[in-house]
Short mmCIF file of C-alpha atoms in Angstrom, two decimals:
data_model
loop_
_atom_site.label_atom_id
_atom_site.label_comp_id
_atom_site.label_asym_id
_atom_site.label_seq_id
_atom_site.Cartn_x
_atom_site.Cartn_y
_atom_site.Cartn_z
CA UNK A 6 -19.86 -3.32 5.55
CA UNK A 7 -17.16 -4.53 8.33
CA UNK A 8 -16.64 -3.39 12.06
CA UNK A 9 -14.54 -0.09 12.06
CA UNK A 10 -12.77 -0.87 14.88
CA UNK A 11 -10.78 -3.57 13.13
CA UNK A 12 -9.03 -1.09 10.89
CA UNK A 13 -8.51 1.30 14.77
CA UNK A 14 -6.44 -2.08 15.29
CA UNK A 15 -5.19 -1.91 12.40
CA UNK A 16 -4.41 1.77 12.13
CA UNK A 17 -1.78 1.11 15.45
CA UNK A 18 -0.61 -1.42 14.17
CA UNK A 19 1.05 0.92 11.62
CA UNK A 20 1.78 4.04 13.36
CA UNK A 21 2.88 1.69 16.66
CA UNK A 22 0.64 4.07 19.54
CA UNK A 23 -2.89 4.71 19.88
CA UNK A 24 -1.91 8.23 19.40
CA UNK A 25 0.16 8.47 16.22
CA UNK A 26 -3.47 5.83 14.76
CA UNK A 27 -6.15 8.70 16.43
CA UNK A 28 -4.53 11.20 15.03
CA UNK A 29 -4.45 9.72 11.58
CA UNK A 30 -8.47 8.79 12.23
CA UNK A 31 -9.48 11.49 13.73
CA UNK A 32 -10.44 10.06 17.17
CA UNK A 33 -8.97 11.08 20.57
CA UNK A 34 -7.01 8.49 21.90
CA UNK A 35 -8.94 7.61 24.46
CA UNK A 36 -11.82 6.50 21.58
CA UNK A 37 -9.38 4.80 19.73
CA UNK A 38 -8.43 2.64 23.51
CA UNK A 39 -12.45 2.28 24.26
CA UNK A 40 -12.77 0.55 20.94
CA UNK A 41 -9.54 -1.42 21.09
CA UNK A 42 -11.55 -2.72 25.02
CA UNK A 43 -14.30 -2.68 23.70
CA UNK A 44 -12.74 -5.16 20.56
CA UNK A 45 -10.78 -7.10 22.21
CA UNK A 46 -13.93 -7.84 24.64
CA UNK A 47 -15.50 -9.72 21.50
CA UNK A 48 -13.80 -10.83 20.76
CA UNK A 49 -13.11 -13.20 24.60
CA UNK A 50 -8.94 -12.56 23.70
CA UNK A 51 -6.40 -9.78 24.40
CA UNK A 52 -5.03 -7.78 21.76
CA UNK A 53 -2.40 -5.67 23.42
CA UNK A 54 0.30 -6.31 26.50
CA UNK A 55 2.38 -2.69 28.09
CA UNK A 56 5.61 -2.12 26.31
CA UNK A 57 7.77 -0.41 28.47
CA UNK A 58 5.65 2.87 27.45
CA UNK A 59 4.29 2.14 24.52
CA UNK A 60 2.08 -1.11 23.73
CA UNK A 61 2.60 -4.72 22.31
CA UNK A 62 0.57 -5.52 19.60
CA UNK A 63 -0.69 -10.07 21.27
CA UNK A 64 -0.10 -13.09 19.09
CA UNK A 65 -4.24 -13.34 18.65
CA UNK A 66 -3.89 -9.47 17.28
CA UNK A 67 -1.72 -9.93 14.79
CA UNK A 68 -4.11 -13.05 13.35
CA UNK A 69 -6.76 -10.57 13.79
CA UNK A 70 -5.22 -8.64 11.14
CA UNK A 71 -4.76 -10.68 8.93
CA UNK A 72 -7.62 -12.11 8.66
CA UNK A 73 -9.31 -8.27 8.78
CA UNK A 74 -7.37 -7.48 5.76
CA UNK A 75 -9.26 -9.96 4.26
CA UNK A 76 -11.88 -9.09 5.21
CA UNK A 77 -10.92 -5.17 3.83
CA UNK A 78 -10.23 -6.11 1.17
CA UNK A 79 -13.94 -8.77 -0.48
CA UNK A 80 -15.73 -5.89 1.47
CA UNK A 81 -13.10 -3.43 -1.42
CA UNK A 82 -14.34 -6.07 -4.57
CA UNK A 83 -17.74 -6.64 -3.34
CA UNK A 84 -18.40 -3.11 -3.52
CA UNK A 85 -16.25 -2.47 -6.86
CA UNK A 86 -18.46 -5.17 -8.72
CA UNK A 87 -21.51 -3.48 -7.79
CA UNK A 88 -20.48 -0.55 -8.86
CA UNK A 89 -19.81 -1.70 -12.49
CA UNK A 90 -22.72 -3.87 -11.87
CA UNK A 91 -25.30 -0.33 -11.48
CA UNK A 92 -22.55 1.89 -13.59
CA UNK A 93 -23.19 4.77 -11.26
CA UNK A 94 -20.44 5.81 -9.24
CA UNK A 95 -20.89 8.43 -6.59
CA UNK A 96 -20.53 9.27 -2.71
CA UNK A 97 -17.33 10.72 -1.88
CA UNK A 98 -13.23 9.76 -4.10
CA UNK A 99 -10.06 11.36 -3.28
CA UNK A 100 -6.88 11.31 -4.67
CA UNK A 101 -3.43 11.65 -2.66
CA UNK A 102 0.00 12.77 -4.32
CA UNK A 103 2.80 14.01 -4.10
CA UNK A 104 3.37 17.94 -5.02
CA UNK A 105 4.86 17.61 -9.02
CA UNK A 106 1.97 14.46 -8.99
CA UNK A 107 -0.60 16.85 -7.59
CA UNK A 108 0.14 20.17 -9.56
CA UNK A 109 -0.15 18.35 -13.09
CA UNK A 110 -1.13 14.57 -12.93
CA UNK A 111 -3.75 14.96 -10.08
CA UNK A 112 -5.99 17.94 -11.25
CA UNK A 113 -6.75 16.95 -15.00
CA UNK A 114 -7.82 13.06 -13.15
CA UNK A 115 -10.31 14.80 -10.64
CA UNK A 116 -11.76 17.05 -13.71
CA UNK A 117 -11.94 13.92 -15.78
CA UNK A 118 -14.57 11.97 -13.31
CA UNK A 119 -15.89 15.03 -12.37
CA UNK A 120 -16.98 15.69 -15.39
CA UNK A 121 -17.89 11.50 -16.18
CA UNK A 122 -19.40 10.77 -12.30
CA UNK A 123 -21.62 14.06 -11.56
CA UNK A 124 -22.56 12.35 -8.25
CA UNK A 125 -19.43 11.93 -6.88
CA UNK A 126 -17.90 14.36 -4.43
CA UNK A 127 -13.98 14.79 -6.00
CA UNK A 128 -10.74 16.21 -4.33
CA UNK A 129 -8.00 15.84 -4.27
CA UNK A 130 -5.03 15.97 -0.75
CA UNK A 131 -1.56 17.10 -1.90
CA UNK A 132 -0.02 14.80 0.70
CA UNK A 133 4.28 13.07 1.32
CA UNK A 134 4.56 9.64 0.09
CA UNK A 135 4.36 8.41 3.90
CA UNK A 136 0.51 10.48 5.10
CA UNK A 137 -0.25 8.52 1.03
CA UNK A 138 -0.51 5.74 2.52
CA UNK A 139 -2.21 6.62 6.32
CA UNK A 140 -5.02 8.62 3.94
CA UNK A 141 -5.64 5.55 2.06
CA UNK A 142 -5.38 2.83 5.34
CA UNK A 143 -7.72 5.55 7.34
CA UNK A 144 -10.44 5.77 4.15
CA UNK A 145 -9.55 9.60 3.94
CA UNK A 146 -8.41 8.39 0.85
CA UNK A 147 -8.78 5.46 -2.18
CA UNK A 148 -5.92 6.88 -5.08
CA UNK A 149 -2.05 7.66 -4.16
CA UNK A 150 0.10 8.78 -6.16
CA UNK A 151 4.14 8.67 -4.72
CA UNK A 152 7.55 8.41 -5.09
CA UNK A 153 9.35 4.46 -4.74
CA UNK A 154 11.51 4.84 -1.82
CA UNK A 155 13.49 2.40 1.05
CA UNK A 156 10.38 3.17 3.29
CA UNK A 157 7.86 2.30 0.48
CA UNK A 158 6.07 -0.95 1.45
CA UNK A 159 6.78 -3.83 -0.25
CA UNK A 160 4.38 -4.85 -2.64
CA UNK A 161 4.37 -8.32 -0.67
CA UNK A 162 1.98 -5.77 1.76
CA UNK A 163 -1.50 -7.40 1.55
CA UNK A 164 -3.22 -4.49 2.80
CA UNK A 165 -1.84 -2.46 -0.43
CA UNK A 166 -2.02 -2.88 -4.16
CA UNK A 167 0.56 -0.90 -5.73
CA UNK A 168 1.34 -0.31 -10.09
CA UNK A 169 3.69 1.59 -11.50
CA UNK A 170 3.36 4.38 -14.19
CA UNK A 171 6.44 5.94 -14.83
CA UNK A 172 10.28 6.62 -14.28
CA UNK A 173 10.76 10.12 -14.41
CA UNK A 174 14.27 11.34 -14.64
CA UNK A 175 16.02 13.18 -13.35
CA UNK A 176 17.40 15.82 -15.30
CA UNK A 177 20.57 18.18 -13.46
CA UNK A 178 20.23 21.59 -13.31
CA UNK A 179 22.84 24.18 -13.70
CA UNK A 180 24.13 27.62 -14.07
CA UNK A 181 23.57 27.82 -17.98
CA UNK A 182 27.85 28.94 -17.65
CA UNK A 183 28.98 26.06 -16.64
CA UNK A 184 31.06 23.95 -18.49
CA UNK A 185 29.00 21.25 -18.00
CA UNK A 186 26.24 22.98 -19.78
CA UNK A 187 27.99 23.08 -23.23
CA UNK A 188 29.24 19.27 -22.98
CA UNK A 189 26.94 16.38 -25.46
CA UNK A 190 27.08 13.74 -22.48
CA UNK A 191 26.80 13.96 -18.43
CA UNK A 192 26.70 11.26 -16.35
CA UNK A 193 26.22 12.10 -12.74
CA UNK A 194 29.62 11.09 -11.29
CA UNK A 195 31.06 14.23 -13.25
CA UNK A 196 29.31 16.89 -11.07
CA UNK A 197 30.88 14.71 -7.66
CA UNK A 198 33.12 17.52 -7.17
CA UNK A 199 30.55 20.22 -7.14
CA UNK A 200 28.21 21.77 -4.65
CA UNK A 201 24.61 20.79 -4.22
CA UNK A 202 21.41 22.12 -3.63
CA UNK A 203 19.17 19.09 -1.74
CA UNK A 204 15.57 18.30 0.64
CA UNK A 205 15.47 18.80 3.20
CA UNK A 206 16.62 15.88 5.66
CA UNK A 207 13.89 13.66 6.05
CA UNK A 208 12.00 13.77 2.67
CA UNK A 209 11.34 12.48 0.18
CA UNK A 210 13.86 14.58 -2.10
CA UNK A 211 16.47 14.82 0.68
CA UNK A 212 16.56 10.72 0.43
CA UNK A 213 15.99 10.64 -3.47
CA UNK A 214 19.65 12.48 -4.67
CA UNK A 215 21.24 10.70 -1.51
CA UNK A 216 20.89 7.46 -2.65
CA UNK A 217 21.00 8.39 -6.71
CA UNK A 218 25.17 9.92 -5.95
CA UNK A 219 25.75 7.31 -4.10
CA UNK A 220 24.98 5.25 -6.74
CA UNK A 221 27.23 6.58 -8.84
CA UNK A 222 30.01 6.41 -6.44
CA UNK A 223 30.02 9.94 -4.07
CA UNK A 224 28.42 11.46 -1.49
CA UNK A 225 27.41 14.92 -2.46
CA UNK A 226 28.62 18.14 -1.17
CA UNK A 227 25.74 19.76 -0.19
CA UNK A 228 25.56 23.59 0.24
CA UNK A 229 21.36 24.57 0.61
CA UNK A 230 18.36 23.49 1.24
CA UNK A 231 15.05 23.37 -1.47
CA UNK A 232 12.14 21.76 -0.83
CA UNK A 233 10.63 23.29 -3.74
CA UNK A 234 12.28 23.61 -7.39
CA UNK A 235 11.55 27.09 -8.18
CA UNK A 236 13.50 28.09 -4.42
CA UNK A 237 16.05 25.37 -5.70
CA UNK A 238 16.76 26.71 -9.53
CA UNK A 239 16.71 30.29 -8.20
CA UNK A 240 20.48 29.27 -6.33
CA UNK A 241 21.03 28.18 -9.36
CA UNK A 242 20.55 30.36 -11.54
CA UNK A 243 22.76 32.49 -8.42
CA UNK A 244 25.81 30.07 -9.01
CA UNK A 245 25.22 28.87 -5.31
CA UNK A 246 25.28 25.08 -6.72
CA UNK A 247 23.94 22.63 -8.18
CA UNK A 248 20.88 20.59 -8.74
CA UNK A 249 18.54 17.54 -9.54
CA UNK A 250 14.48 17.86 -10.90
CA UNK A 251 12.41 15.30 -11.50
CA UNK A 252 11.43 15.26 -15.87
CA UNK A 253 8.38 16.52 -14.80
CA UNK A 254 9.26 19.86 -13.05
CA UNK A 255 8.19 22.85 -14.62
CA UNK A 256 11.20 25.28 -14.15
CA UNK A 257 10.64 28.81 -15.38
CA UNK A 258 12.44 29.13 -18.60
CA UNK A 259 13.93 33.45 -18.20
CA UNK A 260 16.24 31.85 -15.69
CA UNK A 261 19.61 31.48 -16.44
CA UNK A 262 19.88 27.72 -16.35
CA UNK A 263 20.42 24.68 -18.18
CA UNK A 264 18.95 21.62 -17.76
CA UNK A 265 21.44 18.01 -19.23
CA UNK A 266 19.51 14.78 -19.65
CA UNK A 267 22.35 12.18 -17.47
CA UNK A 268 23.82 9.55 -19.19
CA UNK A 269 25.42 6.52 -17.89
CA UNK A 270 24.60 4.44 -15.35
CA UNK A 271 22.87 4.57 -13.09
CA UNK A 272 21.05 7.17 -15.53
CA UNK A 273 19.29 8.47 -11.97
CA UNK A 274 15.09 8.49 -11.91
CA UNK A 275 12.71 8.31 -9.02
CA UNK A 276 9.82 5.79 -10.18
CA UNK A 277 5.84 6.82 -9.81
CA UNK A 278 3.79 4.09 -8.66
CA UNK A 279 -0.23 4.92 -7.96
CA UNK A 280 -1.65 2.87 -5.24
CA UNK A 281 -4.49 1.77 -4.01
CA UNK A 282 -6.47 -1.28 -0.75
CA UNK A 283 -6.28 -4.15 -1.76
CA UNK A 284 -9.97 -5.70 -4.03
CA UNK A 285 -10.40 -1.72 -5.31
CA UNK A 286 -8.22 -1.78 -8.96
CA UNK A 287 -11.52 -2.58 -11.13
CA UNK A 288 -13.79 -0.03 -9.23
CA UNK A 289 -15.22 1.40 -11.95
CA UNK A 290 -13.04 5.48 -10.77
CA UNK A 291 -10.24 4.47 -9.41
CA UNK A 292 -9.85 2.81 -13.35
CA UNK A 293 -10.88 5.73 -14.61
CA UNK A 294 -8.61 8.15 -12.52
CA UNK A 295 -6.03 5.58 -13.25
CA UNK A 296 -6.34 5.54 -17.42
CA UNK A 297 -6.46 9.18 -17.25
CA UNK A 298 -2.79 10.10 -15.36
CA UNK A 299 -1.33 7.35 -17.70
CA UNK A 300 -2.51 9.73 -20.23
CA UNK A 301 -1.33 12.97 -18.67
CA UNK A 302 2.23 11.23 -17.17
CA UNK A 303 2.94 10.61 -20.96
CA UNK A 304 1.61 13.69 -22.88
CA UNK A 305 3.66 15.89 -20.20
CA UNK A 306 6.81 14.11 -20.70
CA UNK A 307 8.97 15.74 -22.56
CA UNK A 308 12.61 15.39 -23.41
CA UNK A 309 14.42 19.20 -22.10
CA UNK A 310 16.29 20.24 -24.60
CA UNK A 311 20.10 20.08 -25.77
CA UNK A 312 22.89 22.56 -24.57
CA UNK A 313 23.33 24.47 -28.04
CA UNK A 314 27.96 23.50 -28.61
CA UNK A 315 27.70 19.97 -28.69
CA UNK A 316 31.34 19.45 -26.88
CA UNK A 317 32.82 16.54 -24.66
#
């Protein structure tokens, strides 16, 4: 419905380089450059200029982008309205999300879509939050589950619609014989002097833990790095440190660790969002997926068991 070269321009603007945009679109850099030149010739304006070793978008390009975002959102609304009118959804539909979502939230949603819309080809992609936005923008995903971070586009970003799903509390996991395991009320600040196990620098989990600790008034003493909850809790079980684990994450019950809900302000949590391309929220498949994900998240969110002893 819309000239695909406008999507190419959007990806170049989003990534900042032709090479990165080409990778997101599964094109070669020369193909992206060619489409930019074609679009510029058709519009009669310069869209990019050289800036050192890279490129810079012109004022005309930013004008085109502003109108392209409106056009794409309107096309999504038209598609959603047509699908609702025919009551028959078909074609591919892709869900993407971070690891916990891809494990616990997306499979039930994908199964519901498969059963309710047998003409659709449903696909699931596990991806970090930043890549989820890339997949949405490139048209490689239709709905994304992600964790809100400082790098998340603002809600005013006209390319996306973001829908808060739930706040997933972060629980403290310590060795079962740890003094904090016997206390009735534990705050994050109580763990300030402990050795910490966190995700690799640059990961969403690393950022989440550091932000939570700094909000509680301390910088964690990082002893080990682990990106998987399994690895992290195994290290905790062998008394190498402590870890924060989201409530949705499931741990091995046979490990000698205690999972402690945190109290006080701020009580750390990760905000889980669903994101779609702007204009597609009312698409029947999107609506069904969001309803299923919300129901599943509520069912999977029990409070952890309290410690056996209740001493301060």
